XYZ file of C-alpha atoms in Angstrom:
343
model
C 13.792 77.049 65.021
C 12.798 79.585 62.343
C 15.308 82.349 63.066
C 18.649 82.000 64.847
C 19.755 84.879 67.057
C 23.543 85.033 67.133
C 26.167 87.054 69.018
C 29.780 87.469 67.925
C 32.559 87.737 70.525
C 35.969 88.946 69.294
C 36.011 91.255 66.280
C 39.556 90.715 65.126
C 41.129 89.780 61.819
C 38.959 86.747 61.097
C 35.651 88.133 62.388
C 34.969 90.218 59.281
C 34.817 87.066 57.155
C 32.434 85.441 59.642
C 30.331 88.607 59.744
C 29.944 88.784 55.979
C 28.829 85.138 55.928
C 26.328 85.484 58.774
C 24.943 88.577 57.000
C 24.010 86.569 53.900
C 22.119 83.767 55.704
C 18.372 84.422 55.632
C 17.655 82.456 58.803
C 20.393 84.094 60.926
C 20.163 87.409 62.752
C 23.293 88.871 64.380
C 21.797 90.746 67.312
C 24.968 91.489 69.362
C 28.654 91.968 68.859
C 31.360 92.163 71.562
C 34.915 93.348 71.684
C 37.107 95.155 74.192
C 38.034 97.666 71.512
C 35.130 99.901 70.506
C 36.978 100.941 67.323
C 35.973 97.546 65.919
C 32.254 98.261 66.129
C 31.555 100.582 63.153
C 32.103 97.994 60.399
C 29.846 95.502 62.140
C 27.173 98.113 62.842
C 27.171 98.832 59.112
C 26.429 95.148 58.402
C 24.115 94.650 61.383
C 22.538 98.068 62.205
C 20.196 96.611 64.819
C 22.928 94.732 66.692
C 23.841 95.896 70.213
C 27.558 96.543 70.877
C 29.170 95.284 74.102
C 32.608 95.706 75.631
C 31.837 92.861 78.074
C 30.578 89.471 76.989
C 29.161 88.730 80.457
C 26.840 91.734 80.070
C 25.958 90.564 76.594
C 24.734 87.221 77.908
C 22.802 88.996 80.642
C 21.039 91.379 78.249
C 20.470 89.318 75.117
C 18.310 86.303 74.334
C 20.720 84.374 72.109
C 20.434 81.001 70.425
C 24.113 80.789 69.504
C 27.370 82.603 69.853
C 30.392 82.781 67.506
C 33.549 83.022 69.600
C 36.589 84.459 67.827
C 38.812 85.455 70.726
C 42.486 84.348 70.879
C 42.796 80.652 71.745
C 43.888 81.258 75.351
C 40.698 83.297 75.907
C 38.140 80.696 74.830
C 37.303 79.069 78.182
C 35.399 81.819 80.029
C 33.072 82.971 77.232
C 32.319 79.391 76.194
C 31.407 78.430 79.733
C 29.319 81.603 80.158
C 27.483 80.789 76.929
C 26.599 77.293 78.156
C 25.390 78.711 81.473
C 23.153 81.077 79.502
C 21.756 78.182 77.479
C 23.494 79.184 74.241
C 25.048 76.953 71.556
C 28.680 77.692 70.709
C 30.803 77.910 67.561
C 34.426 78.553 68.532
C 37.312 78.997 66.162
C 40.165 76.478 66.236
C 41.912 75.467 68.335
C 39.207 74.554 70.884
C 41.621 75.668 73.612
C 45.371 76.035 74.157
C 45.753 73.187 76.642
C 44.257 69.642 76.835
C 42.924 70.412 80.350
C 40.943 73.445 79.097
C 39.753 71.637 75.983
C 38.451 68.735 78.087
C 36.806 71.168 80.487
C 34.829 72.631 77.579
C 33.867 69.251 76.259
C 32.553 68.180 79.659
C 30.665 71.492 80.010
C 28.956 70.957 76.645
C 27.780 67.542 77.842
C 26.637 68.897 81.181
C 24.604 71.752 79.701
C 23.510 69.751 76.627
C 24.630 72.479 74.243
C 26.354 72.323 70.869
C 30.102 72.941 70.925
C 31.448 73.124 67.370
C 35.080 73.979 66.643
C 36.076 75.550 63.314
C 38.209 72.889 61.669
C 37.298 74.416 58.338
C 39.294 72.125 56.041
C 36.685 69.374 56.547
C 34.517 71.630 54.372
C 37.174 72.300 51.715
C 36.073 70.340 48.612
C 39.625 69.110 47.982
C 40.165 67.670 51.437
C 36.645 66.246 51.597
C 37.206 64.526 48.251
C 40.416 62.953 49.607
C 38.487 61.693 52.618
C 35.942 60.036 50.309
C 38.683 58.473 48.153
C 40.467 57.037 51.201
C 37.189 55.741 52.637
C 36.549 53.781 49.434
C 39.720 51.776 50.096
C 41.402 51.750 46.700
C 44.507 53.459 48.106
C 44.979 50.873 50.849
C 46.397 51.756 54.244
C 47.987 55.180 54.782
C 51.678 54.800 55.548
C 52.651 58.458 55.910
C 51.325 62.002 55.601
C 53.627 64.984 55.110
C 51.925 68.341 55.709
C 53.529 71.755 55.150
C 51.577 74.832 56.186
C 53.736 77.905 56.209
C 52.524 81.533 56.429
C 53.732 85.089 55.919
C 56.114 86.608 58.436
C 53.985 89.747 58.465
C 51.356 87.824 60.446
C 53.784 86.606 63.137
C 53.341 89.683 65.352
C 49.655 88.758 65.604
C 50.165 85.067 66.314
C 53.439 85.005 68.261
C 51.452 84.432 71.451
C 51.576 80.710 70.852
C 53.488 77.905 69.138
C 52.869 77.788 65.333
C 51.411 74.295 65.651
C 48.291 75.683 67.381
C 47.550 78.133 64.542
C 48.949 76.418 61.448
C 49.669 72.769 62.269
C 46.403 72.101 64.052
C 44.638 72.004 60.659
C 46.756 69.101 59.506
C 46.684 67.311 62.855
C 42.929 67.221 62.509
C 43.173 65.998 58.877
C 45.647 63.266 59.859
C 43.246 61.947 62.479
C 40.360 62.209 60.072
C 42.171 60.399 57.238
C 43.971 57.720 59.238
C 41.029 57.084 61.589
C 43.678 56.485 64.260
C 45.203 58.033 67.350
C 48.684 59.524 67.798
C 50.854 57.486 70.146
C 54.010 59.585 70.353
C 55.259 63.040 69.263
C 58.781 64.233 68.606
C 59.227 67.919 67.791
C 61.641 70.796 67.502
C 61.032 74.543 67.376
C 63.220 77.575 66.792
C 62.932 81.353 66.841
C 64.660 83.943 64.720
C 66.235 85.578 67.760
C 67.939 82.408 68.865
C 66.875 83.137 72.439
C 65.179 80.151 74.133
C 62.466 82.378 75.665
C 61.493 83.953 72.315
C 58.269 82.768 70.639
C 58.967 80.022 68.093
C 58.380 80.921 64.482
C 59.381 77.452 63.192
C 58.003 74.087 64.282
C 58.725 70.591 62.907
C 57.136 67.488 64.333
C 56.874 63.718 63.705
C 53.676 62.029 64.868
C 53.646 58.251 65.310
C 50.187 56.686 65.129
C 49.122 53.524 67.015
C 48.660 51.516 63.789
C 52.116 52.458 62.494
C 51.308 55.467 60.259
C 53.615 58.459 60.423
C 52.759 62.144 60.165
C 55.229 64.974 59.511
C 54.271 68.583 60.269
C 56.180 71.597 58.958
C 55.053 75.035 60.098
C 56.642 78.460 60.040
C 55.921 82.215 59.914
C 58.749 82.932 57.509
C 57.206 83.584 54.054
C 58.525 86.977 52.828
C 56.238 89.802 51.728
C 57.303 89.209 48.128
C 56.072 85.587 48.087
C 53.439 84.884 45.427
C 50.903 83.992 48.187
C 50.602 84.622 51.918
C 50.535 80.827 52.441
C 52.602 77.864 51.193
C 50.611 74.643 51.735
C 51.230 71.058 50.650
C 49.953 67.687 51.779
C 51.411 64.418 50.461
C 49.726 61.155 51.461
C 51.538 57.931 50.768
C 49.431 54.790 50.986
C 50.166 51.141 50.304
C 48.432 51.314 46.875
C 48.889 54.905 45.798
C 49.591 58.517 46.737
C 47.673 61.796 46.936
C 48.948 65.383 46.702
C 47.234 68.650 47.538
C 48.894 72.034 46.867
C 47.938 75.581 47.726
C 47.911 78.045 46.166
C 47.208 76.659 42.736
C 47.881 78.687 39.603
C 44.314 78.741 38.285
C 44.255 82.543 38.371
C 47.433 84.639 38.388
C 47.620 88.420 38.950
C 50.913 89.840 37.745
C 51.860 93.444 38.517
C 54.930 95.572 38.314
C 56.206 94.556 41.738
C 54.561 91.231 42.615
C 52.710 88.221 41.245
C 49.735 86.927 43.247
C 48.341 83.388 42.963
C 44.680 83.378 44.058
C 43.605 80.583 46.415
C 40.030 80.319 45.221
C 39.425 76.876 46.735
C 39.867 78.197 50.277
C 37.300 80.998 49.901
C 36.078 83.540 47.391
C 33.364 86.087 46.636
C 30.870 85.335 43.873
C 28.478 88.143 42.840
C 28.536 89.663 46.317
C 28.228 86.387 48.251
C 31.002 84.791 50.267
C 31.529 81.231 49.133
C 33.837 78.338 50.007
C 34.707 76.214 53.042
C 34.086 78.826 55.762
C 30.654 79.668 54.422
C 29.774 75.999 54.185
C 31.057 75.399 57.738
C 29.056 78.248 59.281
C 25.952 77.162 57.331
C 26.449 73.698 58.765
C 26.640 75.102 62.314
C 23.445 77.110 61.731
C 21.707 73.949 60.540
C 22.860 72.098 63.659
C 21.472 74.888 65.876
C 18.222 75.030 63.954
C 17.692 71.240 64.066
C 19.088 70.766 67.582
C 21.392 68.033 66.367
C 25.060 67.468 67.052
C 27.459 67.847 64.123
C 28.509 64.569 62.532
C 31.415 66.351 60.838
C 32.893 68.631 63.508
C 32.849 66.454 66.636
C 34.131 68.005 69.848
C 36.080 64.852 70.666
C 38.070 65.355 67.441
C 38.811 68.973 68.395
C 40.019 67.754 71.770
C 42.342 65.239 70.141
C 43.834 67.931 67.944
C 44.608 70.104 70.993
C 46.176 67.189 72.776
C 48.589 66.479 69.900
C 49.380 70.156 69.369
C 50.175 70.564 73.063
C 52.387 67.466 72.911
C 54.267 69.022 69.960
C 54.899 72.178 72.002
C 55.999 70.215 75.062
C 58.327 67.976 73.007
C 60.040 71.008 71.455
C 60.391 72.751 74.862
C 61.590 69.671 76.759
C 63.751 68.260 73.978
C 62.358 64.745 74.130
C 59.570 62.569 72.669
C 56.186 62.843 74.360
C 53.818 59.899 74.758
C 50.198 60.899 74.403
C 49.347 58.534 77.257
C 51.499 60.656 79.570
C 49.823 64.012 78.791
C 47.709 64.209 81.972
C 50.664 63.736 84.298
C 52.811 66.058 82.202
C 50.163 68.815 82.260
C 49.771 68.553 86.052
C 53.535 68.872 86.460
C 54.119 65.410 87.806
């Protein structure tokens, strides 16, 4: 396939980064963009002047001859456009999480198999050079067996009004759930979690989530997630991963203090590893991830890095974290199907 015709559905906060990256790929042409809010169109029309604008993704699939679609809707709105894309014969990149319930995630996996289309979920940290280097180090075996992984991924409270539609584990923790699976090469057996909200009211959306994941081979994972970083924090994110193995340990921190901007009211630590602009080109993990998807579409080959079964596993564990916090008890992963059906 010489030139890939792509449509973008959902022009929210993250879509601008995707758009700038698609724009710089010589073999990709964004021919359509879709959002319910027409105020989002002008910026994308500036980047893609020939692209058609749609308020309805169903009409977009009817009118356009697409090779692939980039779906950036909220997680609970993934199912319908993904299924419509498959029915139109279109390959799909969908931002993480794959879906907001195991049932929906499995539905999409089965649909990808049925229609023989690519379904790639944006677990972008697999393309971050730091996390990929850790994977290589662990695979070489010098560290021995992983005994535990502690992962903290906290974010600014100013973003909570955008993401308070769902438990923090689906937006923040899902990154580290995926990494734990990837590093341990194992399955989660049981989840125990708690969650709280600033209001103290049980029905209020949680802005704090803590969880312990027990893996089948005995490894332990700890997830810390919140939307509590103040506006004055040196970075919008506070991220740490500590891996303890039988023969060593590994630590990743973000942001790092490689470049520091100090002003009269605030100090900013740039997180250059997680994405940056170099002489007008977007660089970093997201650019590498989208280039990988474009290569998969062009070659007609499934991704060997972003497997849909791994995206499904991450959703299953995230949903178990949410259920454990809400029900106040441990959740066995083997009981998810009966729990989801209400039995």
